[in-house]
C-alpha positions as a LaTeX table, in Angstrom:
\begin{tabular}{lrrr}
\hline
Residue & $x$ (\AA) & $y$ (\AA) & $z$ (\AA) \\
\hline
Met1 & 14.64 & 1.32 & 6.56 \\
Gln2 & 12.04 & 1.09 & 3.80 \\
Arg3 & 8.61 & 2.70 & 3.96 \\
Val4 & 5.21 & 1.88 & 2.44 \\
Lys5 & 2.35 & 4.27 & 1.69 \\
Thr6 & $-0.67$ & 4.15 & 3.99 \\
Asn7 & $-4.14$ & 4.95 & 2.72 \\
Glu8 & $-5.89$ & 5.95 & 5.92 \\
Val9 & $-4.59$ & 6.66 & 9.40 \\
Val10 & $-6.90$ & 7.02 & 12.40 \\
Asp11 & $-6.37$ & 7.11 & 16.14 \\
Gly12 & $-5.72$ & 3.70 & 17.64 \\
Pro13 & $-6.83$ & 1.98 & 20.83 \\
Gly14 & $-3.96$ & 3.36 & 22.89 \\
Pro15 & $-2.91$ & 7.00 & 23.44 \\
Ser16 & 0.16 & 6.82 & 21.20 \\
Glu17 & $-1.18$ & 4.28 & 18.69 \\
Lys18 & $-2.54$ & 4.68 & 15.18 \\
Val19 & $-4.46$ & 2.32 & 12.88 \\
Ala20 & $-3.03$ & 2.47 & 9.36 \\
Thr21 & $-4.37$ & 0.74 & 6.25 \\
Ile22 & $-2.21$ & $-0.37$ & 3.33 \\
Thr23 & $-3.08$ & $-1.77$ & $-0.06$ \\
Thr24 & $-1.64$ & $-5.24$ & $-0.64$ \\
Ser25 & $-1.87$ & $-7.56$ & $-3.62$ \\
Gly26 & $-4.60$ & $-9.42$ & $-1.71$ \\
Gly27 & $-6.63$ & $-6.40$ & $-0.56$ \\
Ile28 & $-6.55$ & $-3.95$ & 2.32 \\
Glu29 & $-4.70$ & $-4.68$ & 5.57 \\
Gln30 & $-5.04$ & $-2.77$ & 8.84 \\
Val31 & $-2.13$ & $-2.44$ & 11.24 \\
Val32 & $-2.16$ & $-0.98$ & 14.76 \\
Leu33 & 1.20 & 0.63 & 15.43 \\
His34 & 2.99 & 3.23 & 17.48 \\
Ser35 & 2.65 & 6.71 & 16.01 \\
Ser36 & 6.46 & 6.97 & 15.69 \\
Ala37 & 6.36 & 4.24 & 12.99 \\
Leu38 & 4.73 & 6.80 & 10.63 \\
Asp39 & 6.50 & 9.75 & 9.05 \\
Ser40 & 4.93 & 13.17 & 8.37 \\
Ser41 & 3.61 & 11.94 & 4.98 \\
Asn42 & 1.98 & 8.89 & 6.63 \\
Tyr43 & 4.45 & 6.39 & 5.22 \\
Met44 & 4.89 & 3.39 & 7.54 \\
Glu45 & 8.29 & 1.89 & 8.33 \\
Ile46 & 8.52 & $-1.71$ & 7.13 \\
Gly47 & 11.07 & $-4.43$ & 6.60 \\
Phe48 & 11.86 & $-5.10$ & 2.94 \\
Leu49 & 12.34 & $-8.74$ & 1.97 \\
Gly50 & 12.46 & $-8.90$ & $-1.83$ \\
Tyr51 & 10.89 & $-8.42$ & $-5.24$ \\
Lys52 & 8.93 & $-10.72$ & $-7.53$ \\
Glu53 & 8.02 & $-9.05$ & $-10.83$ \\
Asp54 & 6.03 & $-5.87$ & $-9.95$ \\
Leu55 & 5.49 & $-6.88$ & $-6.32$ \\
Ala56 & 7.55 & $-6.38$ & $-3.18$ \\
Leu57 & 7.42 & $-8.68$ & $-0.16$ \\
Ile58 & 7.44 & $-6.62$ & 3.02 \\
Glu59 & 7.36 & $-7.34$ & 6.73 \\
Leu60 & 4.99 & $-5.23$ & 8.80 \\
Pro61 & 6.14 & $-3.64$ & 12.08 \\
Arg62 & 3.28 & $-5.44$ & 13.88 \\
Glu63 & 0.83 & $-8.17$ & 13.03 \\
Ser64 & $-2.08$ & $-6.97$ & 10.88 \\
Ala65 & $-5.71$ & $-7.28$ & 11.96 \\
Ser66 & $-5.98$ & $-10.42$ & 9.80 \\
Gly67 & $-2.92$ & $-12.00$ & 11.44 \\
Lys68 & $-0.34$ & $-11.38$ & 8.73 \\
Trp69 & 3.24 & $-10.24$ & 9.32 \\
Arg70 & 4.39 & $-10.42$ & 5.69 \\
Val71 & 2.44 & $-9.17$ & 2.69 \\
Trp72 & 2.97 & $-8.52$ & $-1.02$ \\
Val73 & 2.49 & $-4.93$ & $-2.20$ \\
Asn74 & 2.90 & $-3.26$ & $-5.59$ \\
Lys75 & 6.33 & $-1.65$ & $-5.97$ \\
Ser76 & 4.60 & 1.70 & $-6.52$ \\
Glu77 & 3.39 & 1.61 & $-2.88$ \\
Leu78 & 6.98 & 1.88 & $-1.59$ \\
Ala79 & 8.65 & 5.23 & $-0.90$ \\
Ala80 & 11.09 & 6.25 & $-3.60$ \\
\hline
\end{tabular}
């Protein structure tokens, strides 16, 4: 599974949840997810869908706060 870098991770609404923010081509997105979806370096597990120039289309593990499931991120935001 692919991973994307998160910028900020804070405790979420539930006991085992976290709120993670990621940088997308359209701005910042917040995602509430189970803490097991993050690794020790705070990279979030995502579904990879494809590339378009310097961008990657990814699928988030849960719907973002703005209602998005799929977002474009810079390739540099993905784990190597």
